[in-house]
């Protein structure tokens, strides 16, 4: 801190809020419930970083989950700062941060700089087209098409769940969708067993709706080749047209920075000097890896959340990430 008089925005804070606002370097966990003034504390911290510690606004990144939350936080920060300072402040959602990185470092991720982004509806539409193309090339149509026991959402979820682990689409992924000894090999590993159980259950449900007979494993074997080829076609289409889906925006920076000596990891670590993540209890494992890559050099990460407020379980959020943050 400097010898200047303490500014009003710090004097108005209670002791806990003041401690948050004045924190400078290193990781910091802020556990705060609704109505405790956590956003006020975050805004004061941004002011403090800029006014007291001389950090450039463009070196600070605030991440929220929704565009509405990002807009509200940006508005409060801009009102609290001088106009010239506020225009450079970075307040983004996870996805918009991913867009920024994918476009800025497209050459390090094998992407076209002018990538197009498929929202969930567009991604599902493209997966459906891939499924229909593969089935058509195999001569499957008419009544046979109606006996298909897997759905567009099933394939999309299968691909998305793998990417949420932060792993590349390598041999390990495609081997899970090979025929032959697939069923037994899937059951033999924890991840494979989980996939087998989920696929068998969903395929059985589809078969029941269509009044089709056959064991879950027999029905699964029947469709595996088509499922694998459809996912490959979907991924290939994205490459051809220069598109990414929403999961890719987080997954690609994680996968391509896996090399600890790689150029991308180095670039990500240099992009922002201070990172603040709001509603941290709602982050999932892939998002945590994404954040770690951004702060691996300086470790100036402040996370704000409340483990009693974990609401996005459907996103695969892992509340343990906030409860074990101190470790």
mmCIF file of C-alpha atoms in Angstrom:
data_model
loop_
_atom_site.group_PDB
_atom_site.id
_atom_site.type_symbol
_atom_site.label_atom_id
_atom_site.label_comp_id
_atom_site.label_asym_id
_atom_site.label_seq_id
_atom_site.Cartn_x
_atom_site.Cartn_y
_atom_site.Cartn_z
ATOM 1 C CA UNK A 1 0.000 0.000 0.000
ATOM 2 C CA UNK A 2 1.080 3.614 -0.418
ATOM 3 C CA UNK A 3 1.227 6.447 2.107
ATOM 4 C CA UNK A 4 -1.788 8.127 0.551
ATOM 5 C CA UNK A 5 -4.969 8.534 2.634
ATOM 6 C CA UNK A 6 -7.199 5.465 2.572
ATOM 7 C CA UNK A 7 -9.870 6.023 -0.104
ATOM 8 C CA UNK A 8 -13.554 6.140 0.791
ATOM 9 C CA UNK A 9 -14.377 2.904 -1.029
ATOM 10 C CA UNK A 10 -12.101 1.022 1.402
ATOM 11 C CA UNK A 11 -13.301 2.880 4.504
ATOM 12 C CA UNK A 12 -16.868 1.830 3.701
ATOM 13 C CA UNK A 13 -15.978 -1.892 3.914
ATOM 14 C CA UNK A 14 -16.120 -4.136 6.972
ATOM 15 C CA UNK A 15 -12.957 -5.931 8.126
ATOM 16 C CA UNK A 16 -13.478 -9.077 6.021
ATOM 17 C CA UNK A 17 -14.369 -7.075 2.901
ATOM 18 C CA UNK A 18 -11.353 -4.813 3.462
ATOM 19 C CA UNK A 19 -9.068 -7.850 3.628
ATOM 20 C CA UNK A 20 -10.442 -9.109 0.298
ATOM 21 C CA UNK A 21 -10.100 -5.719 -1.364
ATOM 22 C CA UNK A 22 -6.489 -5.237 -0.273
ATOM 23 C CA UNK A 23 -5.264 -8.732 -1.160
ATOM 24 C CA UNK A 24 -2.472 -8.534 -3.731
ATOM 25 C CA UNK A 25 -0.483 -11.615 -4.745
ATOM 26 C CA UNK A 26 -1.086 -15.341 -4.451
ATOM 27 C CA UNK A 27 -4.213 -17.496 -4.301
ATOM 28 C CA UNK A 28 -7.166 -16.322 -2.232
ATOM 29 C CA UNK A 29 -10.452 -18.077 -1.383
ATOM 30 C CA UNK A 30 -13.450 -15.915 -0.491
ATOM 31 C CA UNK A 31 -16.418 -17.847 0.916
ATOM 32 C CA UNK A 32 -19.423 -15.556 1.097
ATOM 33 C CA UNK A 33 -23.150 -16.114 1.016
ATOM 34 C CA UNK A 34 -25.824 -14.074 -0.749
ATOM 35 C CA UNK A 35 -26.141 -10.538 0.568
ATOM 36 C CA UNK A 36 -22.722 -10.505 2.225
ATOM 37 C CA UNK A 37 -21.317 -7.871 -0.147
ATOM 38 C CA UNK A 38 -19.023 -10.162 -2.122
ATOM 39 C CA UNK A 39 -19.519 -8.280 -5.407
ATOM 40 C CA UNK A 40 -18.827 -5.023 -3.583
ATOM 41 C CA UNK A 41 -15.602 -6.563 -2.253
ATOM 42 C CA UNK A 42 -14.545 -7.766 -5.728
ATOM 43 C CA UNK A 43 -15.194 -4.320 -7.210
ATOM 44 C CA UNK A 44 -13.152 -2.729 -4.398
ATOM 45 C CA UNK A 45 -10.348 -5.201 -5.034
ATOM 46 C CA UNK A 46 -10.218 -4.255 -8.715
ATOM 47 C CA UNK A 47 -10.104 -0.591 -7.705
ATOM 48 C CA UNK A 48 -7.339 -1.354 -5.222
ATOM 49 C CA UNK A 49 -5.257 -3.289 -7.755
ATOM 50 C CA UNK A 50 -5.422 -0.354 -10.163
ATOM 51 C CA UNK A 51 -5.339 2.668 -7.846
ATOM 52 C CA UNK A 52 -3.054 1.414 -5.063
ATOM 53 C CA UNK A 53 -0.912 -1.240 -6.682
ATOM 54 C CA UNK A 54 -0.634 0.236 -10.181
ATOM 55 C CA UNK A 55 -1.889 -2.828 -12.068
ATOM 56 C CA UNK A 56 -2.996 -2.097 -15.632
ATOM 57 C CA UNK A 57 -6.740 -2.772 -16.092
ATOM 58 C CA UNK A 58 -6.040 -4.987 -19.103
ATOM 59 C CA UNK A 59 -4.005 -7.303 -16.844
ATOM 60 C CA UNK A 60 -7.054 -8.131 -14.721
ATOM 61 C CA UNK A 61 -9.613 -10.767 -15.728
ATOM 62 C CA UNK A 62 -12.910 -11.330 -13.932
ATOM 63 C CA UNK A 63 -14.802 -14.509 -14.880
ATOM 64 C CA UNK A 64 -18.499 -15.099 -14.191
ATOM 65 C CA UNK A 65 -20.904 -17.809 -15.349
ATOM 66 C CA UNK A 66 -23.573 -15.817 -17.153
ATOM 67 C CA UNK A 67 -23.626 -12.829 -19.479
ATOM 68 C CA UNK A 68 -26.057 -11.110 -17.133
ATOM 69 C CA UNK A 69 -23.687 -11.488 -14.175
ATOM 70 C CA UNK A 70 -20.748 -10.331 -16.319
ATOM 71 C CA UNK A 71 -22.665 -7.246 -17.493
ATOM 72 C CA UNK A 72 -23.653 -6.361 -13.928
ATOM 73 C CA UNK A 73 -20.122 -6.747 -12.584
ATOM 74 C CA UNK A 74 -18.617 -4.806 -15.495
ATOM 75 C CA UNK A 75 -21.128 -1.998 -14.949
ATOM 76 C CA UNK A 76 -20.281 -1.746 -11.247
ATOM 77 C CA UNK A 77 -16.542 -1.786 -11.898
ATOM 78 C CA UNK A 78 -16.766 0.806 -14.649
ATOM 79 C CA UNK A 79 -18.827 3.109 -12.401
ATOM 80 C CA UNK A 80 -16.221 2.762 -9.672
ATOM 81 C CA UNK A 81 -13.243 3.525 -11.934
ATOM 82 C CA UNK A 82 -12.186 6.471 -14.020
ATOM 83 C CA UNK A 83 -13.553 6.278 -17.560
ATOM 84 C CA UNK A 84 -10.131 5.590 -19.115
ATOM 85 C CA UNK A 85 -9.474 2.753 -16.663
ATOM 86 C CA UNK A 86 -12.885 1.145 -16.994
ATOM 87 C CA UNK A 87 -12.781 0.699 -20.762
ATOM 88 C CA UNK A 88 -9.894 -1.781 -20.525
ATOM 89 C CA UNK A 89 -11.268 -3.968 -17.756
ATOM 90 C CA UNK A 90 -11.886 -7.588 -18.753
ATOM 91 C CA UNK A 91 -15.108 -9.078 -17.333
ATOM 92 C CA UNK A 92 -16.071 -12.239 -19.205
ATOM 93 C CA UNK A 93 -17.936 -15.498 -18.963
ATOM 94 C CA UNK A 94 -15.995 -18.745 -19.269
ATOM 95 C CA UNK A 95 -17.184 -19.087 -22.858
ATOM 96 C CA UNK A 96 -16.305 -15.539 -23.892
ATOM 97 C CA UNK A 97 -12.871 -16.003 -22.307
ATOM 98 C CA UNK A 98 -12.522 -19.151 -24.406
ATOM 99 C CA UNK A 99 -13.538 -17.248 -27.534
ATOM 100 C CA UNK A 100 -10.893 -14.611 -26.799
ATOM 101 C CA UNK A 101 -8.180 -17.233 -26.355
ATOM 102 C CA UNK A 102 -9.195 -19.404 -29.324
ATOM 103 C CA UNK A 103 -9.074 -16.379 -31.612
ATOM 104 C CA UNK A 104 -5.925 -14.837 -30.121
ATOM 105 C CA UNK A 105 -3.952 -18.097 -30.199
ATOM 106 C CA UNK A 106 -5.713 -19.861 -33.064
ATOM 107 C CA UNK A 107 -2.374 -20.640 -34.713
ATOM 108 C CA UNK A 108 -1.340 -22.638 -31.642
ATOM 109 C CA UNK A 109 -4.572 -24.660 -31.624
ATOM 110 C CA UNK A 110 -4.810 -25.493 -35.307
ATOM 111 C CA UNK A 111 -7.776 -23.157 -35.751
ATOM 112 C CA UNK A 112 -8.747 -20.569 -38.310
ATOM 113 C CA UNK A 113 -8.576 -17.106 -36.755
ATOM 114 C CA UNK A 114 -12.113 -16.420 -37.997
ATOM 115 C CA UNK A 115 -13.711 -19.343 -36.228
ATOM 116 C CA UNK A 116 -17.473 -19.645 -36.147
ATOM 117 C CA UNK A 117 -19.123 -20.821 -32.945
ATOM 118 C CA UNK A 118 -21.937 -23.358 -32.832
ATOM 119 C CA UNK A 119 -24.351 -22.914 -29.958
ATOM 120 C CA UNK A 120 -26.050 -25.988 -28.530
ATOM 121 C CA UNK A 121 -28.858 -25.919 -31.084
ATOM 122 C CA UNK A 122 -26.447 -25.661 -34.024
ATOM 123 C CA UNK A 123 -24.235 -28.413 -32.587
ATOM 124 C CA UNK A 124 -27.197 -30.767 -32.222
ATOM 125 C CA UNK A 125 -28.307 -29.990 -35.774
ATOM 126 C CA UNK A 126 -24.847 -30.778 -37.147
ATOM 127 C CA UNK A 127 -24.634 -34.001 -35.136
ATOM 128 C CA UNK A 128 -28.009 -35.044 -36.587
ATOM 129 C CA UNK A 129 -26.738 -34.336 -40.114
ATOM 130 C CA UNK A 130 -23.634 -36.428 -39.418
ATOM 131 C CA UNK A 131 -25.776 -39.306 -38.129
ATOM 132 C CA UNK A 132 -28.033 -39.209 -41.184
ATOM 133 C CA UNK A 133 -25.078 -39.068 -43.590
ATOM 134 C CA UNK A 134 -23.365 -42.064 -41.991
ATOM 135 C CA UNK A 135 -26.578 -44.065 -41.918
ATOM 136 C CA UNK A 136 -27.315 -43.153 -45.542
ATOM 137 C CA UNK A 137 -23.861 -44.234 -46.695
ATOM 138 C CA UNK A 138 -24.384 -47.553 -44.910
ATOM 139 C CA UNK A 139 -27.669 -48.031 -46.756
ATOM 140 C CA UNK A 140 -29.752 -47.630 -43.628
ATOM 141 C CA UNK A 141 -33.050 -45.920 -44.303
ATOM 142 C CA UNK A 142 -36.796 -46.277 -44.053
ATOM 143 C CA UNK A 143 -38.014 -48.706 -41.384
ATOM 144 C CA UNK A 144 -34.433 -49.577 -40.360
ATOM 145 C CA UNK A 145 -33.713 -45.950 -39.495
ATOM 146 C CA UNK A 146 -36.680 -46.024 -37.147
ATOM 147 C CA UNK A 147 -35.099 -48.895 -35.224
ATOM 148 C CA UNK A 148 -32.043 -46.802 -34.350
ATOM 149 C CA UNK A 149 -31.642 -46.959 -30.572
ATOM 150 C CA UNK A 150 -29.368 -43.961 -30.069
ATOM 151 C CA UNK A 151 -30.211 -40.291 -30.317
ATOM 152 C CA UNK A 152 -28.508 -37.076 -31.317
ATOM 153 C CA UNK A 153 -28.303 -35.931 -27.705
ATOM 154 C CA UNK A 154 -26.810 -39.288 -26.687
ATOM 155 C CA UNK A 155 -23.911 -38.860 -29.115
ATOM 156 C CA UNK A 156 -23.444 -35.221 -28.221
ATOM 157 C CA UNK A 157 -23.374 -36.074 -24.500
ATOM 158 C CA UNK A 158 -20.936 -38.941 -25.077
ATOM 159 C CA UNK A 159 -18.508 -36.616 -26.829
ATOM 160 C CA UNK A 160 -19.046 -33.800 -24.343
ATOM 161 C CA UNK A 161 -18.480 -36.007 -21.300
ATOM 162 C CA UNK A 162 -15.124 -37.120 -22.683
ATOM 163 C CA UNK A 163 -14.041 -33.542 -23.390
ATOM 164 C CA UNK A 164 -15.061 -32.501 -19.882
ATOM 165 C CA UNK A 165 -12.211 -34.691 -18.616
ATOM 166 C CA UNK A 166 -9.741 -32.460 -20.483
ATOM 167 C CA UNK A 167 -8.384 -35.356 -22.531
ATOM 168 C CA UNK A 168 -7.739 -35.212 -26.294
ATOM 169 C CA UNK A 169 -9.772 -37.213 -28.791
ATOM 170 C CA UNK A 170 -7.048 -39.804 -29.072
ATOM 171 C CA UNK A 171 -6.907 -43.565 -29.482
ATOM 172 C CA UNK A 172 -8.274 -44.093 -25.975
ATOM 173 C CA UNK A 173 -11.543 -42.384 -26.923
ATOM 174 C CA UNK A 174 -12.033 -44.078 -30.278
ATOM 175 C CA UNK A 175 -11.133 -47.516 -28.880
ATOM 176 C CA UNK A 176 -14.136 -47.256 -26.588
ATOM 177 C CA UNK A 177 -16.342 -47.122 -29.647
ATOM 178 C CA UNK A 178 -14.769 -50.055 -31.479
ATOM 179 C CA UNK A 179 -16.656 -53.291 -31.971
ATOM 180 C CA UNK A 180 -15.271 -56.754 -31.177
ATOM 181 C CA UNK A 181 -14.237 -56.952 -27.553
ATOM 182 C CA UNK A 182 -15.542 -53.493 -26.796
ATOM 183 C CA UNK A 183 -18.270 -54.493 -24.388
ATOM 184 C CA UNK A 184 -15.975 -56.446 -22.091
ATOM 185 C CA UNK A 185 -13.157 -53.902 -22.349
ATOM 186 C CA UNK A 186 -15.567 -51.090 -21.497
ATOM 187 C CA UNK A 187 -16.690 -52.929 -18.394
ATOM 188 C CA UNK A 188 -13.077 -53.536 -17.378
ATOM 189 C CA UNK A 189 -12.082 -49.941 -16.564
ATOM 190 C CA UNK A 190 -13.780 -47.422 -14.240
ATOM 191 C CA UNK A 191 -14.325 -44.875 -17.019
ATOM 192 C CA UNK A 192 -15.327 -47.538 -19.524
ATOM 193 C CA UNK A 193 -17.726 -49.148 -17.059
ATOM 194 C CA UNK A 194 -19.420 -45.800 -16.509
ATOM 195 C CA UNK A 195 -19.729 -45.246 -20.257
ATOM 196 C CA UNK A 196 -21.022 -48.784 -20.832
ATOM 197 C CA UNK A 197 -23.648 -48.415 -18.109
ATOM 198 C CA UNK A 198 -24.836 -45.038 -19.403
ATOM 199 C CA UNK A 199 -24.990 -46.104 -23.057
ATOM 200 C CA UNK A 200 -26.658 -49.450 -22.317
ATOM 201 C CA UNK A 201 -29.289 -47.803 -20.172
ATOM 202 C CA UNK A 202 -30.130 -45.114 -22.701
ATOM 203 C CA UNK A 203 -30.160 -47.530 -25.633
ATOM 204 C CA UNK A 204 -32.422 -49.905 -23.689
ATOM 205 C CA UNK A 205 -34.805 -47.040 -22.963
ATOM 206 C CA UNK A 206 -34.930 -46.148 -26.652
ATOM 207 C CA UNK A 207 -35.488 -49.801 -27.606
ATOM 208 C CA UNK A 208 -38.324 -50.069 -25.083
ATOM 209 C CA UNK A 209 -40.033 -47.012 -26.573
ATOM 210 C CA UNK A 210 -39.768 -48.525 -30.052
ATOM 211 C CA UNK A 211 -40.878 -51.973 -28.788
ATOM 212 C CA UNK A 212 -37.644 -53.585 -30.006
ATOM 213 C CA UNK A 213 -36.190 -56.756 -28.526
ATOM 214 C CA UNK A 214 -32.586 -57.610 -27.705
ATOM 215 C CA UNK A 215 -30.167 -57.417 -24.808
ATOM 216 C CA UNK A 216 -28.594 -54.024 -24.023
ATOM 217 C CA UNK A 217 -25.174 -55.302 -25.137
ATOM 218 C CA UNK A 218 -26.529 -56.697 -28.411
ATOM 219 C CA UNK A 219 -28.269 -53.414 -29.184
ATOM 220 C CA UNK A 220 -25.114 -51.502 -28.263
ATOM 221 C CA UNK A 221 -22.951 -53.655 -30.566
ATOM 222 C CA UNK A 222 -25.458 -53.134 -33.372
ATOM 223 C CA UNK A 223 -24.981 -49.368 -33.321
ATOM 224 C CA UNK A 224 -21.386 -48.819 -32.245
ATOM 225 C CA UNK A 225 -19.861 -48.423 -35.704
ATOM 226 C CA UNK A 226 -22.469 -45.861 -36.718
ATOM 227 C CA UNK A 227 -22.038 -43.967 -33.457
ATOM 228 C CA UNK A 228 -18.267 -43.797 -33.856
ATOM 229 C CA UNK A 229 -18.429 -42.715 -37.500
ATOM 230 C CA UNK A 230 -21.085 -40.095 -36.730
ATOM 231 C CA UNK A 231 -18.925 -38.477 -34.048
ATOM 232 C CA UNK A 232 -15.930 -38.540 -36.402
ATOM 233 C CA UNK A 233 -18.030 -36.900 -39.127
ATOM 234 C CA UNK A 234 -19.200 -34.213 -36.688
ATOM 235 C CA UNK A 235 -15.630 -33.395 -35.632
ATOM 236 C CA UNK A 236 -14.423 -33.436 -39.242
ATOM 237 C CA UNK A 237 -17.160 -31.028 -40.309
ATOM 238 C CA UNK A 238 -16.051 -28.550 -37.639
ATOM 239 C CA UNK A 239 -12.498 -28.682 -38.968
ATOM 240 C CA UNK A 240 -13.603 -28.198 -42.573
ATOM 241 C CA UNK A 241 -15.861 -25.198 -41.917
ATOM 242 C CA UNK A 242 -13.665 -23.673 -39.179
ATOM 243 C CA UNK A 243 -16.179 -24.055 -36.363
ATOM 244 C CA UNK A 244 -16.081 -24.922 -32.681
ATOM 245 C CA UNK A 245 -18.870 -25.787 -30.260
ATOM 246 C CA UNK A 246 -19.308 -24.372 -26.762
ATOM 247 C CA UNK A 247 -17.359 -27.109 -24.981
ATOM 248 C CA UNK A 248 -14.481 -26.666 -27.445
ATOM 249 C CA UNK A 249 -14.029 -23.074 -26.261
ATOM 250 C CA UNK A 250 -12.790 -24.378 -22.904
ATOM 251 C CA UNK A 251 -11.500 -27.794 -24.007
ATOM 252 C CA UNK A 252 -9.211 -26.634 -26.831
ATOM 253 C CA UNK A 253 -7.095 -24.249 -24.691
ATOM 254 C CA UNK A 254 -6.783 -27.013 -22.076
ATOM 255 C CA UNK A 255 -5.818 -29.785 -24.515
ATOM 256 C CA UNK A 256 -3.367 -27.680 -26.518
ATOM 257 C CA UNK A 257 -1.595 -26.396 -23.422
ATOM 258 C CA UNK A 258 -1.007 -29.884 -21.990
ATOM 259 C CA UNK A 259 2.711 -29.645 -22.810
ATOM 260 C CA UNK A 260 4.320 -27.923 -19.768
ATOM 261 C CA UNK A 261 7.018 -26.528 -22.073
ATOM 262 C CA UNK A 262 4.607 -25.589 -24.845
ATOM 263 C CA UNK A 263 4.172 -22.170 -26.398
ATOM 264 C CA UNK A 264 0.443 -21.990 -25.672
ATOM 265 C CA UNK A 265 0.771 -22.651 -21.925
ATOM 266 C CA UNK A 266 3.440 -19.957 -21.776
ATOM 267 C CA UNK A 267 1.188 -17.507 -23.632
ATOM 268 C CA UNK A 268 -1.836 -18.241 -21.424
ATOM 269 C CA UNK A 269 0.217 -17.676 -18.276
ATOM 270 C CA UNK A 270 1.327 -14.267 -19.539
ATOM 271 C CA UNK A 271 -2.066 -13.017 -20.757
ATOM 272 C CA UNK A 272 -3.543 -11.817 -17.422
ATOM 273 C CA UNK A 273 -1.670 -11.084 -14.204
ATOM 274 C CA UNK A 274 -4.685 -11.270 -11.876
ATOM 275 C CA UNK A 275 -7.700 -13.563 -12.283
ATOM 276 C CA UNK A 276 -10.902 -13.404 -10.236
ATOM 277 C CA UNK A 277 -13.556 -16.135 -10.593
ATOM 278 C CA UNK A 278 -17.059 -15.573 -9.241
ATOM 279 C CA UNK A 279 -19.448 -18.399 -8.196
ATOM 280 C CA UNK A 280 -16.493 -20.776 -8.042
ATOM 281 C CA UNK A 281 -18.629 -23.502 -6.450
ATOM 282 C CA UNK A 282 -20.261 -24.000 -9.852
ATOM 283 C CA UNK A 283 -17.050 -24.734 -11.767
ATOM 284 C CA UNK A 284 -16.428 -28.185 -13.227
ATOM 285 C CA UNK A 285 -13.160 -30.070 -13.624
ATOM 286 C CA UNK A 286 -12.520 -28.827 -17.166
ATOM 287 C CA UNK A 287 -13.077 -25.201 -16.158
ATOM 288 C CA UNK A 288 -10.696 -25.642 -13.223
ATOM 289 C CA UNK A 289 -7.966 -26.912 -15.572
ATOM 290 C CA UNK A 290 -8.698 -23.926 -17.816
ATOM 291 C CA UNK A 291 -8.256 -21.529 -14.865
ATOM 292 C CA UNK A 292 -5.081 -23.250 -13.682
ATOM 293 C CA UNK A 293 -3.513 -22.720 -17.106
ATOM 294 C CA UNK A 294 -4.254 -18.999 -16.868
ATOM 295 C CA UNK A 295 -2.612 -18.597 -13.457
ATOM 296 C CA UNK A 296 0.105 -21.261 -13.455
ATOM 297 C CA UNK A 297 2.943 -18.708 -13.643
ATOM 298 C CA UNK A 298 1.865 -16.075 -11.124
ATOM 299 C CA UNK A 299 -0.805 -17.933 -9.059
ATOM 300 C CA UNK A 300 -2.670 -14.657 -8.549
ATOM 301 C CA UNK A 301 -6.100 -16.281 -8.404
ATOM 302 C CA UNK A 302 -8.991 -15.114 -6.254
ATOM 303 C CA UNK A 303 -12.068 -17.346 -6.240
ATOM 304 C CA UNK A 304 -15.357 -16.238 -4.749
ATOM 305 C CA UNK A 305 -18.238 -18.540 -3.919
ATOM 306 C CA UNK A 306 -20.367 -20.380 -1.413
ATOM 307 C CA UNK A 307 -20.390 -24.175 -1.244
ATOM 308 C CA UNK A 308 -23.986 -23.995 0.043
ATOM 309 C CA UNK A 309 -25.048 -22.340 -3.213
ATOM 310 C CA UNK A 310 -23.920 -24.986 -5.750
ATOM 311 C CA UNK A 311 -26.740 -24.843 -8.312
ATOM 312 C CA UNK A 312 -25.312 -26.009 -11.625
ATOM 313 C CA UNK A 313 -25.010 -29.731 -10.946
ATOM 314 C CA UNK A 314 -26.297 -30.464 -14.447
ATOM 315 C CA UNK A 315 -23.168 -28.773 -15.795
ATOM 316 C CA UNK A 316 -21.008 -31.339 -14.067
ATOM 317 C CA UNK A 317 -19.920 -28.852 -11.423
ATOM 318 C CA UNK A 318 -17.661 -30.176 -8.703
ATOM 319 C CA UNK A 319 -18.265 -28.460 -5.371
ATOM 320 C CA UNK A 320 -15.107 -30.138 -4.000
ATOM 321 C CA UNK A 321 -13.080 -27.642 -6.047
ATOM 322 C CA UNK A 322 -14.072 -24.886 -3.639
ATOM 323 C CA UNK A 323 -14.041 -26.980 -0.466
ATOM 324 C CA UNK A 324 -10.509 -28.217 -1.197
ATOM 325 C CA UNK A 325 -9.180 -24.958 -2.695
ATOM 326 C CA UNK A 326 -7.031 -24.208 0.356
ATOM 327 C CA UNK A 327 -5.198 -27.516 -0.108
#
